[in-house]
Each structure stands twice: as C-alpha cells, then as structure tokens.
Amino acid sequence: MKIKFIRWMSLLAGITLLTNLTSCIKDKGYKLETDFSSLQDHVVLLNAGVGSAAISSSNVAFNSDTATVTIIVNLTSVNPPSSPVNVTIGVDAAQIDPYNTAHGTAFELLPDSAYTLANTALTVPAGQQYAETTISFYKSKIDPSSSFMLPISIVDASGKSLSTNENTRFFNIIGNPIAGNYSENWQRWQASDTTGAPFYNFTDDNIFSAESPTQVAVQSVENGALFHISFTNTGGVLSNFNVTLDPSSWTNFGATAVLQDPAFLTVDPVAGVYRFWFKYSVSGSPRTVIQTFTKE
C-alpha cells in the first residue's frame, strides 16, 4: 500500500511541476500537445513547505516518550531513474529565523539531545522514485513550556534540481506555559451534588499536552474524559481560563447527557493548580465529578 501511495504522490508532484512549465506546452494549431521530454528532474521532501497543511503534518505529537516520524525524499521525473540517486539531508537551522519573522512565531532550535535522525545519506534505487528514513523525538528531553522547531532540508541531490518551496520540512513542537506533568485527583459522587464523601477518589499522574501556545488538552486517567483548557497570555501573565469537555470522549465514561458544563473552582497558574467540576448523567442517573490537577 505504501509503494502505491508513493507512486501516486510522485505522479502528483510531477503533474504539479508540469503545470508550472508552460514552455513545455506546444500549440499544434488544432490541439495542445504536452512535451514531457524537457521536464527537469526534481527532488523534494514530502510534507515540506510552510503551508498550513505541511506545518500541521510536521507537528510532533507524543503518545509516549518517543515519537518516531518517517521522512521521505521523492524524485519527480518522467521516468524512474536508470541508476541510483544519492540524496543528503540535514538540519537547516538557518530556516528558523526567517520562519519566525514571516509567521510571528518564536520557535527555538530543538536541542541535539532531543532527537535522533537515523540517516542523513539516502539512496533512491534505480527503478524507484523515493527513499526514506526516520527521525525520533524524545519528550523527556524537551521543555514543554517552549516551542521548538527542527527544519530538515535536502542538502544535495546528485545534481538533480531542488524545489524552492518543498525542500525543507519544518518539524515543530508547540510549547505552552502550563504544559507538562501533573498529578490528577479525581473524585466522583453518585449524585447531582457533592454532599458527603465522594464515591470514588483516585490520584494518578497525568499530562497537559500543548495544542497551541494558549491551549492544552488533558484526558482523565480515571474515566477517559477529554478536556481542553485555554487561556490568555499577556506578557507572561495568564488569565481568562476556560475549560471545555470534548464531546468525542462521552462514550469513554458512559455519559448520556451533560447536566453542567465544566467550570473552574480554582485557577492558580503560579502554583500550577487547576480544579474544576462538571455533572453528567448515565441513563438518567446523575454523576458529579471534581478534578484537581497539580503541576509536578
């Protein structure tokens, strides 16, 4: 399936180049005839560039301490190469400042200790049009409060032309001042209020994961409820905190209706304490939950 996909992407990339090479189109008077013979070979990186789709696809998401992503170099050509094509890739730190200037961001270069690029020398075999390697990122080596970028560019392609807009893939890790490791205390009452002792009372480790510089996501370890916490950051002063429950997670904890949307009881970004409650029902039976997250 991957090979078919790569061939299809190669065809699309080639078509894109063809549409820009109008000199290759000859008017015979009665029809347009496309002359492929003068198409120049190019080597590109899939998911490269600064478009929103490319940047989004290069955002590093962690489901564990290590996130491994595939890097694919692609030869766009009329025919597959008759001999191997050697391609060299590498970190291109000089791309970060122009990117920040153009997009109003503040990405920093990802430290060497936070990633491993498996190979910098790739070979597109004869008869094929792509080669691939992997890059691994290590969550424990990354400061979650800062935003990092790791531009990977094609350095050399054995004389093949390089694209001006698909030569660099901008791997990025979004930082957030409240992202990081937290202790979650989860309490639930089998009632519509919090009278008496909670029926359940658990404490576990959890994580605030950055969704943007001013929003994090956290999924309860106890019942799978997914929350989004947003705020305003004014020169480092955090305010206007809001918490919402993601409807996609209702089935995780059996909710048939939400009786009260999540609302904060405590917000203390200095101490790193966030406490909120919400109410829901399971087939008519009310439940009240209070969750307290304390930064570790």
Coordinates of N, CA and C in Angstrom, one line a residue, residues 223-228 243-250 253 255 258 260-262 276 278-280 291:
N223 N -11.4 8.1 33.9 CA -12.6 7.8 33.1 C -12.5 8.2 31.6
G224 N -11.4 8.7 31.2 CA -11.2 9.0 29.8 C -11.8 10.3 29.3
A225 N -12.4 11.1 30.1 CA -13.0 12.4 29.7 C -11.8 13.3 29.2
L226 N -12.0 13.9 28.0 CA -11.0 14.7 27.4 C -11.4 16.2 27.6
F227 N -10.5 17.0 28.1 CA -10.8 18.4 28.3 C -9.8 19.3 27.6
H228 N -10.2 20.4 27.2 CA -9.4 21.5 26.6 C -9.4 22.7 27.5
V243 N -12.4 26.0 30.5 CA -12.3 24.6 30.3 C -13.5 24.0 29.6
T244 N -13.3 23.2 28.6 CA -14.5 22.5 27.9 C -14.3 21.0 27.8
L245 N -15.4 20.3 27.8 CA -15.4 18.9 27.7 C -15.6 18.5 26.2
D246 N -14.7 17.7 25.7 CA -14.7 17.2 24.3 C -15.8 16.2 24.2
P247 N -16.9 16.5 23.4 CA -18.0 15.5 23.2 C -17.5 14.1 22.7
S248 N -16.4 14.1 22.0 CA -16.0 12.8 21.4 C -15.6 11.8 22.5
S249 N -15.4 12.3 23.7 CA -15.0 11.4 24.8 C -16.2 11.0 25.7
W250 N -17.4 11.4 25.4 CA -18.5 11.0 26.2 C -18.6 9.5 26.4
F253 N -16.8 7.5 29.2 CA -17.3 7.4 30.6 C -18.8 7.2 30.7
A255 N -21.4 8.7 29.5 CA -22.4 9.8 29.6 C -23.5 9.7 28.5
V258 N -24.9 15.7 29.4 CA -24.1 16.6 30.3 C -25.1 17.5 31.0
Q260 N -24.1 19.7 33.5 CA -23.5 21.0 33.8 C -22.1 21.0 33.1
D261 N -21.8 21.9 32.3 CA -20.5 22.0 31.6 C -19.4 22.2 32.6
P262 N -18.2 21.8 32.3 CA -17.1 22.0 33.2 C -16.9 23.5 33.6
F276 N -11.6 21.9 38.7 CA -12.9 22.2 38.0 C -13.9 21.0 38.3
F278 N -17.8 19.1 36.9 CA -18.9 19.1 35.9 C -19.9 17.9 36.3
K279 N -21.1 18.0 35.7 CA -22.1 17.0 36.0 C -22.6 16.3 34.7
Y280 N -22.9 15.1 34.8 CA -23.5 14.4 33.7 C -24.4 13.3 34.2
Q291 N -12.3 17.4 39.5 CA -10.9 17.0 39.1 C -10.0 18.1 39.5

